[in-house]
CSV table of C-alpha atoms and ligand atoms in Angstrom, one decimal:
chain,number,residue,atom,x,y,z
B,1,MET,CA,18.2,-14.5,-17.9
B,2,ASN,CA,14.2,-14.9,-18.3
B,3,ARG,CA,11.8,-12.7,-16.0
B,4,VAL,CA,8.6,-13.4,-15.4
B,5,TYR,CA,5.5,-10.5,-15.2
B,6,ASN,CA,4.4,-11.8,-11.7
B,7,PHE,CA,1.2,-10.2,-10.2
B,8,SER,CA,1.5,-11.1,-6.7
B,9,ALA,CA,-0.1,-8.6,-4.6
B,10,GLY,CA,2.8,-8.2,-2.5
B,11,PRO,CA,6.1,-8.3,-1.8
B,12,SER,CA,5.2,-7.4,-5.4
B,13,MET,CA,7.7,-6.5,-8.6
B,14,LEU,CA,9.6,-4.0,-8.3
B,15,PRO,CA,10.7,-1.3,-11.2
B,16,GLU,CA,13.7,-2.9,-13.6
B,17,PRO,CA,15.8,0.0,-13.8
B,18,VAL,CA,16.1,-0.1,-9.8
B,19,LEU,CA,16.9,-3.5,-9.6
B,20,ARG,CA,19.6,-2.8,-12.3
B,21,ARG,CA,21.5,0.3,-10.2
B,22,ALA,CA,20.9,-1.8,-7.4
B,23,ALA,CA,23.4,-4.3,-8.9
B,24,ALA,CA,25.6,-2.2,-10.4
B,25,GLU,CA,26.0,-0.7,-6.8
B,26,MET,CA,25.3,-3.5,-5.0
B,27,LEU,CA,29.6,-4.1,-3.9
B,28,ASP,CA,31.2,-0.6,-4.0
B,29,TYR,CA,27.9,2.2,-3.2
B,30,GLU,CA,29.2,5.9,-4.2
B,31,GLY,CA,32.8,5.2,-3.8
B,32,SER,CA,32.7,4.0,-0.1
B,33,GLY,CA,33.9,0.1,-1.0
B,34,GLN,CA,31.0,-1.5,0.8
B,35,SER,CA,27.5,-2.4,-0.3
B,36,VAL,CA,24.3,-0.8,1.6
B,37,MET,CA,23.9,-4.0,3.6
B,38,GLU,CA,27.6,-3.8,4.8
B,39,MET,CA,27.9,-0.6,7.3
B,40,SER,CA,26.5,0.8,9.0
B,41,HIS,CA,23.5,2.6,10.3
B,42,ARG,CA,25.4,5.7,11.8
B,43,SER,CA,28.0,5.4,8.8
B,44,LYS,CA,27.7,9.2,7.2
B,45,VAL,CA,26.8,7.6,3.6
B,46,PHE,CA,23.8,5.9,5.0
B,47,GLU,CA,23.0,9.7,7.7
B,48,GLY,CA,22.8,10.7,3.1
B,49,ILE,CA,20.7,8.0,2.2
B,50,MET,CA,18.5,8.4,5.2
B,51,ASN,CA,17.9,12.3,4.1
B,52,ARG,CA,17.2,11.7,1.1
B,53,THR,CA,14.7,9.2,1.3
B,54,GLU,CA,12.6,11.2,3.8
B,55,GLN,CA,12.9,14.4,1.5
B,56,LEU,CA,11.9,12.1,-2.0
B,57,LEU,CA,9.5,10.9,-0.6
B,58,ARG,CA,8.5,14.5,0.9
B,59,GLU,CA,9.2,16.3,-2.7
B,60,VAL,CA,7.2,13.0,-4.9
B,61,MET,CA,4.6,12.5,-1.8
B,62,ASP,CA,4.3,16.6,-1.8
B,63,ILE,CA,4.1,15.9,2.0
B,64,PRO,CA,3.6,19.7,4.2
B,65,PRO,CA,6.6,20.2,6.5
B,66,GLU,CA,3.5,19.6,10.2
B,67,TYR,CA,3.7,15.9,8.9
B,68,ARG,CA,6.5,13.7,10.6
B,69,VAL,CA,8.2,11.0,8.4
B,70,LEU,CA,8.8,7.7,10.1
B,71,PHE,CA,10.9,4.6,8.8
B,72,LEU,CA,9.7,1.6,10.8
B,73,GLN,CA,10.2,-2.0,11.1
B,74,GLY,CA,6.6,-4.4,12.2
B,75,GLY,CA,5.0,-4.1,8.8
B,76,ALA,CA,1.5,-2.7,8.5
B,77,SER,CA,0.3,-5.4,10.9
B,78,LEU,CA,2.0,-3.5,13.7
B,79,GLN,CA,0.4,-0.4,13.2
B,80,PHE,CA,-3.1,-1.6,13.7
B,81,ALA,CA,-1.5,-2.2,17.3
B,82,MET,CA,0.7,1.1,17.5
B,83,VAL,CA,-2.0,3.7,15.8
B,84,PRO,CA,-4.4,2.9,19.4
B,85,LEU,CA,-1.4,2.8,21.7
B,86,ASN,CA,-0.2,6.0,20.4
B,87,LEU,CA,-3.6,8.4,19.6
B,88,MET,CA,-6.8,5.9,21.5
B,89,THR,CA,-5.5,8.0,24.6
B,90,GLY,CA,-8.4,10.4,24.9
B,91,SER,CA,-11.9,9.5,24.4
B,92,LYS,CA,-10.5,5.8,23.9
B,93,LYS,CA,-13.1,5.5,21.2
B,94,ALA,CA,-12.2,5.1,17.7
B,95,ASP,CA,-14.5,4.7,14.0
B,96,PHE,CA,-13.5,1.8,11.6
B,97,VAL,CA,-15.1,1.6,8.2
B,98,LEU,CA,-14.3,-2.4,7.6
B,99,THR,CA,-14.1,-3.0,4.2
B,100,GLY,CA,-12.0,-6.2,4.1
B,101,GLN,CA,-9.4,-8.1,5.8
B,102,TRP,CA,-7.1,-5.6,6.8
B,103,ALA,CA,-9.8,-2.8,8.3
B,104,THR,CA,-11.2,-5.9,10.3
B,105,LYS,CA,-7.7,-7.0,11.3
B,106,ALA,CA,-7.7,-3.0,12.6
B,107,GLN,CA,-10.0,-2.7,14.2
B,108,LYS,CA,-9.9,-6.0,16.1
B,109,GLU,CA,-6.5,-5.1,17.5
B,110,ALA,CA,-8.0,-1.7,18.9
B,111,ALA,CA,-10.6,-3.4,20.0
B,112,ARG,CA,-7.8,-4.5,22.5
B,113,PHE,CA,-7.1,-0.5,23.6
B,114,GLY,CA,-10.3,0.7,23.4
B,115,GLU,CA,-13.8,1.2,22.4
B,116,ALA,CA,-13.3,0.5,17.9
B,117,LEU,CA,-16.7,1.2,17.0
B,118,VAL,CA,-17.3,0.3,13.3
B,119,VAL,CA,-19.4,3.3,11.4
B,120,GLY,CA,-19.4,1.0,8.1
B,121,SER,CA,-19.4,-2.2,7.0
B,122,SER,CA,-19.7,-4.0,3.1
B,123,LYS,CA,-19.2,-7.5,4.4
B,124,ASP,CA,-22.2,-8.5,3.7
B,125,GLU,CA,-21.6,-8.8,0.1
B,126,THR,CA,-18.1,-10.5,0.7
B,127,PHE,CA,-16.7,-6.8,0.7
B,128,SER,CA,-17.5,-6.2,-3.3
B,129,TYR,CA,-18.5,-2.7,-3.0
B,130,ILE,CA,-17.1,0.7,-0.8
B,131,PRO,CA,-20.2,1.1,1.9
B,132,GLU,CA,-21.9,4.7,1.9
B,133,LEU,CA,-21.3,6.5,5.2
B,134,ASP,CA,-23.4,8.5,7.1
B,135,PRO,CA,-21.4,11.2,9.0
B,136,LYS,CA,-24.2,11.1,11.4
B,137,ALA,CA,-23.4,7.7,12.7
B,138,PHE,CA,-19.9,9.4,13.2
B,139,HIS,CA,-18.3,9.6,16.4
B,140,ALA,CA,-17.7,13.1,17.1
B,141,ASP,CA,-15.2,12.4,20.4
B,142,ALA,CA,-13.5,9.9,18.8
B,143,ASP,CA,-9.8,10.0,18.4
B,144,TYR,CA,-9.3,8.8,15.2
B,145,PHE,CA,-11.2,7.6,12.5
B,146,HIS,CA,-9.8,4.6,10.6
B,147,ILE,CA,-10.1,3.4,6.4
B,148,CYS,CA,-8.0,1.2,4.9
B,149,LEU,CA,-7.7,3.1,1.3
B,150,ASN,CA,-7.2,0.7,-1.0
B,151,ASN,CA,-8.5,-2.9,-0.2
B,152,THR,CA,-6.2,-5.8,-1.8
B,153,ILE,CA,-7.1,-8.8,-1.6
B,154,TYR,CA,-10.9,-7.5,-2.3
B,155,GLY,CA,-9.8,-4.8,-4.5
B,156,THR,CA,-12.1,-1.8,-3.7
B,157,ARG,CA,-11.1,1.7,-2.8
B,158,PHE,CA,-12.0,4.5,-1.3
B,159,THR,CA,-12.8,7.7,-4.2
B,160,LYS,CA,-14.4,9.7,-2.1
B,161,LEU,CA,-13.2,10.3,1.5
B,162,PRO,CA,-15.5,10.2,4.6
B,163,GLU,CA,-15.6,13.9,6.4
B,164,THR,CA,-14.6,13.7,9.3
B,165,GLY,CA,-14.0,16.8,10.8
B,166,GLU,CA,-11.8,17.6,13.7
B,167,VAL,CA,-11.6,13.9,14.1
B,168,PRO,CA,-8.2,12.7,12.6
B,169,LEU,CA,-8.4,10.3,9.1
B,170,VAL,CA,-6.2,7.4,9.7
B,171,ALA,CA,-5.5,5.2,6.7
B,172,ASP,CA,-3.6,2.2,5.9
B,173,ILE,CA,-2.1,3.1,2.2
B,174,SER,CA,0.0,-0.7,1.9
B,175,SER,CA,-1.6,-1.3,-1.5
B,176,CYS,CA,-1.8,2.2,-3.2
B,177,ILE,CA,1.0,4.9,-1.4
B,178,LEU,CA,2.8,6.0,-4.2
B,179,SER,CA,0.1,5.3,-7.2
B,180,GLU,CA,-1.5,8.1,-7.6
B,181,PRO,CA,-1.8,11.6,-5.9
B,182,LEU,CA,-2.9,12.0,-2.1
B,183,ASP,CA,-3.7,15.4,-0.6
B,184,VAL,CA,-2.1,14.6,3.0
B,185,ARG,CA,-3.2,17.5,4.7
B,186,ARG,CA,-7.1,15.3,4.5
B,187,PHE,CA,-5.3,12.8,6.9
B,188,GLY,CA,-4.2,12.8,10.4
B,189,LEU,CA,-1.7,10.0,10.5
B,190,LEU,CA,-1.2,7.9,6.7
B,191,PHE,CA,1.2,4.3,7.1
B,192,ALA,CA,2.1,1.5,4.8
B,193,GLY,CA,4.2,-1.7,4.2
B,194,ALA,CA,7.2,-0.9,1.3
B,195,GLN,CA,6.5,-4.2,0.0
B,196,LYS,CA,3.7,-3.3,-2.2
B,197,ASN,CA,4.7,-0.1,-4.3
B,198,MET,CA,7.6,1.1,-2.2
B,199,GLY,CA,10.4,-1.6,-2.7
B,200,PRO,CA,11.9,-4.9,-0.3
B,201,ALA,CA,9.5,-6.2,2.5
B,202,GLY,CA,10.9,-5.3,6.5
B,203,LEU,CA,10.7,-0.9,6.1
B,204,THR,CA,7.0,0.5,7.1
B,205,VAL,CA,6.8,4.1,5.9
B,206,VAL,CA,4.1,6.4,8.7
B,207,ILE,CA,4.1,10.2,8.1
B,208,VAL,CA,2.4,11.4,11.2
B,209,ARG,CA,0.9,15.3,12.0
B,210,ASP,CA,3.2,16.8,14.8
B,211,ASP,CA,-0.2,17.6,17.0
B,212,LEU,CA,-0.3,13.7,16.9
B,213,VAL,CA,2.8,12.9,18.5
B,214,GLY,CA,3.3,12.5,21.8
B,215,ARG,CA,-0.2,11.4,23.1
B,216,ALA,CA,0.4,7.5,23.9
B,217,ALA,CA,-0.2,6.0,26.5
B,218,GLU,CA,2.0,5.8,29.8
B,219,ASN,CA,3.3,2.1,29.6
B,220,THR,CA,3.0,2.3,25.9
B,221,PRO,CA,6.7,-0.1,25.0
B,222,THR,CA,9.5,2.9,23.8
B,223,MET,CA,10.0,1.0,20.6
B,224,LEU,CA,6.0,1.6,20.0
B,225,ASN,CA,5.9,5.2,20.5
B,226,TYR,CA,6.2,7.2,17.4
B,227,GLN,CA,7.7,10.3,20.0
B,228,THR,CA,10.4,7.9,20.3
B,229,HIS,CA,11.2,7.6,16.7
B,230,VAL,CA,10.5,11.1,15.7
B,231,ASP,CA,13.1,11.9,18.5
B,232,ASN,CA,15.7,9.9,16.8
B,233,GLY,CA,15.0,9.7,13.5
B,234,SER,CA,13.7,6.8,13.0
B,235,MET,CA,17.3,6.1,14.3
B,236,PHE,CA,16.2,4.7,18.0
B,237,ASN,CA,17.5,1.4,16.8
B,238,THR,CA,19.0,-0.3,13.6
B,239,PRO,CA,16.7,0.8,10.9
B,240,PRO,CA,16.1,-2.1,7.8
B,241,CYS,CA,19.1,0.1,6.2
B,242,TYR,CA,18.5,-1.8,2.8
B,243,SER,CA,15.4,-1.6,2.3
B,244,ILE,CA,15.4,2.3,3.2
B,245,TYR,CA,17.8,2.3,0.3
B,246,MET,CA,15.7,0.3,-2.3
B,247,CYS,CA,12.8,2.7,-1.3
B,248,MET,CA,15.1,5.9,-2.5
B,249,LEU,CA,15.9,3.7,-5.6
B,250,VAL,CA,12.2,3.7,-6.3
B,251,LEU,CA,12.0,6.9,-5.5
B,252,GLU,CA,13.6,8.5,-7.6
B,253,TRP,CA,12.9,6.0,-10.6
B,254,ILE,CA,9.0,8.3,-9.9
B,255,ARG,CA,10.2,11.0,-9.8
B,256,ASP,CA,12.6,11.2,-12.1
B,257,GLU,CA,11.9,8.6,-15.2
B,258,ILE,CA,7.6,9.0,-14.9
B,259,GLY,CA,7.8,12.5,-13.4
B,260,GLY,CA,6.3,11.9,-10.3
B,261,LEU,CA,2.6,11.0,-9.5
B,262,GLY,CA,0.7,12.8,-11.3
B,263,GLU,CA,2.4,10.6,-14.1
B,264,MET,CA,2.3,7.6,-12.3
B,265,LYS,CA,-1.7,7.7,-11.8
B,266,LYS,CA,-2.0,8.5,-16.0
B,267,ARG,CA,-0.1,4.7,-16.2
B,268,ASN,CA,-2.0,2.9,-13.2
B,269,GLU,CA,-5.4,4.8,-14.5
B,270,GLU,CA,-4.2,3.1,-18.8
B,271,LYS,CA,-3.2,-0.4,-17.4
B,272,ALA,CA,-6.3,-1.2,-14.7
B,273,ALA,CA,-8.3,0.2,-17.7
B,274,LEU,CA,-6.4,-2.3,-20.8
B,275,LEU,CA,-7.9,-4.5,-17.7
B,276,TYR,CA,-11.2,-4.3,-16.8
B,277,ASP,CA,-11.9,-3.3,-20.9
B,278,PHE,CA,-11.6,-7.0,-21.1
B,279,LEU,CA,-13.0,-8.3,-18.0
B,280,ASP,CA,-16.8,-5.8,-18.7
B,281,GLN,CA,-16.5,-7.8,-22.6
B,282,SER,CA,-15.7,-11.3,-21.6
B,283,ARG,CA,-18.0,-14.2,-21.9
B,284,MET,CA,-16.3,-16.3,-19.4
B,285,PHE,CA,-14.2,-13.8,-17.2
B,286,ARG,CA,-16.0,-10.8,-14.9
B,287,GLY,CA,-14.4,-9.2,-11.9
B,288,THR,CA,-15.4,-9.0,-8.7
B,289,VAL,CA,-16.0,-5.3,-7.6
B,290,ARG,CA,-19.1,-2.8,-8.2
B,291,LYS,CA,-17.9,-0.9,-10.9
B,292,GLN,CA,-17.5,2.7,-9.2
B,293,ASP,CA,-15.1,1.2,-6.5
B,294,ARG,CA,-12.8,-1.0,-8.6
B,295,SER,CA,-9.0,-0.4,-7.5
B,296,LEU,CA,-6.9,0.5,-9.7
B,297,MET,CA,-4.1,-1.6,-8.0
B,298,ASN,CA,-5.3,-4.8,-6.8
B,299,VAL,CA,-7.9,-6.8,-9.6
B,300,PRO,CA,-9.6,-9.7,-8.5
B,301,PHE,CA,-12.0,-11.9,-10.9
B,302,VAL,CA,-13.7,-14.9,-11.2
B,303,THR,CA,-14.6,-17.6,-14.2
B,304,GLY,CA,-17.5,-19.1,-12.1
B,305,SER,CA,-15.7,-22.4,-12.4
B,306,ALA,CA,-13.5,-23.1,-9.2
B,307,GLU,CA,-12.0,-25.6,-11.8
B,308,LEU,CA,-11.4,-23.2,-14.8
B,309,ASP,CA,-10.1,-20.3,-12.2
B,310,ALA,CA,-7.3,-22.9,-11.7
B,311,LYS,CA,-6.5,-24.3,-14.9
B,312,CYS,CA,-6.4,-20.9,-15.4
B,313,VAL,CA,-3.6,-19.8,-12.6
B,314,LYS,CA,-1.7,-22.5,-13.8
B,315,GLU,CA,-2.0,-22.1,-17.2
B,316,ALA,CA,-0.7,-18.3,-16.9
B,317,ALA,CA,2.5,-19.7,-15.1
B,318,ALA,CA,3.1,-21.5,-17.7
B,319,ALA,CA,3.3,-18.1,-19.9
B,320,GLY,CA,5.2,-16.5,-17.4
B,321,LEU,CA,2.7,-14.5,-16.4
B,322,VAL,CA,2.8,-16.0,-12.4
B,323,ASN,CA,0.7,-15.1,-9.2
B,324,LEU,CA,-2.7,-15.0,-10.5
B,325,LYS,CA,-4.5,-16.7,-7.5
B,326,GLY,CA,-7.0,-15.3,-6.0
B,327,HIS,CA,-6.2,-14.3,-1.6
B,328,ARG,CA,-7.3,-17.7,0.2
B,329,SER,CA,-10.7,-16.0,1.3
B,330,VAL,CA,-12.3,-14.6,-2.4
B,331,GLY,CA,-10.9,-17.8,-4.4
B,332,GLY,CA,-10.5,-16.5,-8.2
B,333,LEU,CA,-8.1,-14.8,-9.7
B,334,ARG,CA,-6.1,-11.8,-8.8
B,335,ALA,CA,-4.1,-9.8,-11.1
B,336,SER,CA,-2.3,-7.0,-8.9
B,337,ILE,CA,-0.2,-4.4,-11.1
B,338,TYR,CA,1.2,-2.2,-9.0
B,339,ASN,CA,3.4,0.2,-10.3
B,340,ALA,CA,6.1,-1.5,-11.3
B,341,MET,CA,4.0,-3.6,-13.4
B,342,PRO,CA,4.4,-2.4,-17.5
B,343,ARG,CA,1.5,-1.6,-19.7
B,344,GLU,CA,3.2,-4.7,-21.7
B,345,GLY,CA,2.5,-7.1,-18.8
B,346,VAL,CA,-1.3,-6.5,-18.1
B,347,GLN,CA,-1.1,-6.5,-22.2
B,348,ARG,CA,0.4,-9.7,-22.1
B,349,LEU,CA,-2.2,-11.1,-19.1
B,350,VAL,CA,-4.7,-9.8,-21.5
B,351,GLU,CA,-4.1,-11.5,-24.6
B,352,PHE,CA,-3.4,-14.6,-22.3
B,353,LEU,CA,-7.1,-14.2,-20.8
B,354,ALA,CA,-8.8,-13.8,-24.4
B,355,ALA,CA,-6.5,-17.1,-25.8
B,356,PHE,CA,-7.9,-19.2,-23.0
B,357,GLU,CA,-11.3,-18.3,-23.4
B,358,LYS,CA,-12.0,-19.1,-26.8
B,359,ALA,CA,-9.7,-22.4,-25.9
B,360,ASN,CA,-12.3,-23.6,-23.5
B,361,ALA,CA,-15.3,-22.0,-24.2
U,401,PLP,C1,-0.3,-6.3,2.9
U,401,PLP,C2,-0.8,-5.8,3.9
U,401,PLP,C3,-1.2,-5.3,5.4
U,401,PLP,C4,-0.5,-6.1,5.9
U,401,PLP,O1,1.1,-5.6,5.9
U,401,PLP,P1,2.5,-6.0,6.8
U,401,PLP,O2,3.3,-4.8,6.0
U,401,PLP,O3,2.3,-7.3,6.2
U,401,PLP,O4,2.2,-5.6,7.6
U,401,PLP,C5,-2.2,-4.8,6.2
U,401,PLP,N1,-3.0,-3.7,5.2
U,401,PLP,C6,-2.8,-3.8,3.7
U,401,PLP,C7,-3.6,-2.3,2.9
U,401,PLP,C8,-2.1,-4.9,2.8
U,401,PLP,O5,-2.3,-4.2,1.6
């Protein structure tokens, strides 16, 4: 067996111990005589998996009791519609900071339901920084304030949260959930697609403060109303059972093998520093993001020559370092180094890039 280091932005690597455990439990989950893929979602065994996953997420993320945890489908992209359908029902205004493609998509979708107001943007410089925000520009009567905490495509992240006062802060945390501790109390609602840092695709996690549930417009489709999923323990219909089970294994790995999010953060900072330090001293490669706004998870970089970029991506793949091609809207290269990417993978990448630089100088 020859496993590669996969730098894909998502779906992405899973921790090897998690994959091994899933393999070992594939035919017979805990004496049930079945795979988790085969069992009824109404069975006692699956109910146990569901409860345990929620409990683990609460423990690992330190989620306060006044927040509901929902296991949904439709990806982060469906949340771009569900959030306004459920929350944009008072003044029908919401504030948005445009820090990349995902925030822009969220703003465009919300504009179908109300006034989606832009209070900051870094579009002028290809989203290569987090804009300075002026709280005087925020709308005090907005139903919520939306940010994308880590920008998967452009490789920036908020290190300081906007001060939104009474207005609930909503954050898309698809590409940074579980990468470091997060003060959940600062937010009204958090959502994430699982396929970056939590497990396989098909599962979307929503963490929502109690008082924000039950505000949906009258004609909101049943499946798109948070209340439905709160009332039914995320089991109104068949949930993405196997993805939830894999998420449970990932959470156990973070808690029991890594030692929690504080430790996870330390590892992620070390990995990111390895790569950024290399880029900063390189005469061929350079990071595309303003230093203080650099993401720990997604690292875009360029040589300055599209031809050389392509050559580098191709040769890296041949060396077992795959999916380094930058997003089509940015070009160049991008290394996504989520939780499951081991330090050795980043070390190997840096060694490869140094050798490539020497050979192509
Ligand atoms: C990947 C990603 C999305 C889209 O997620 P889907 O699950 O494919 O809908 C949205 N926001 C961010 C920040 C992402 O990284």
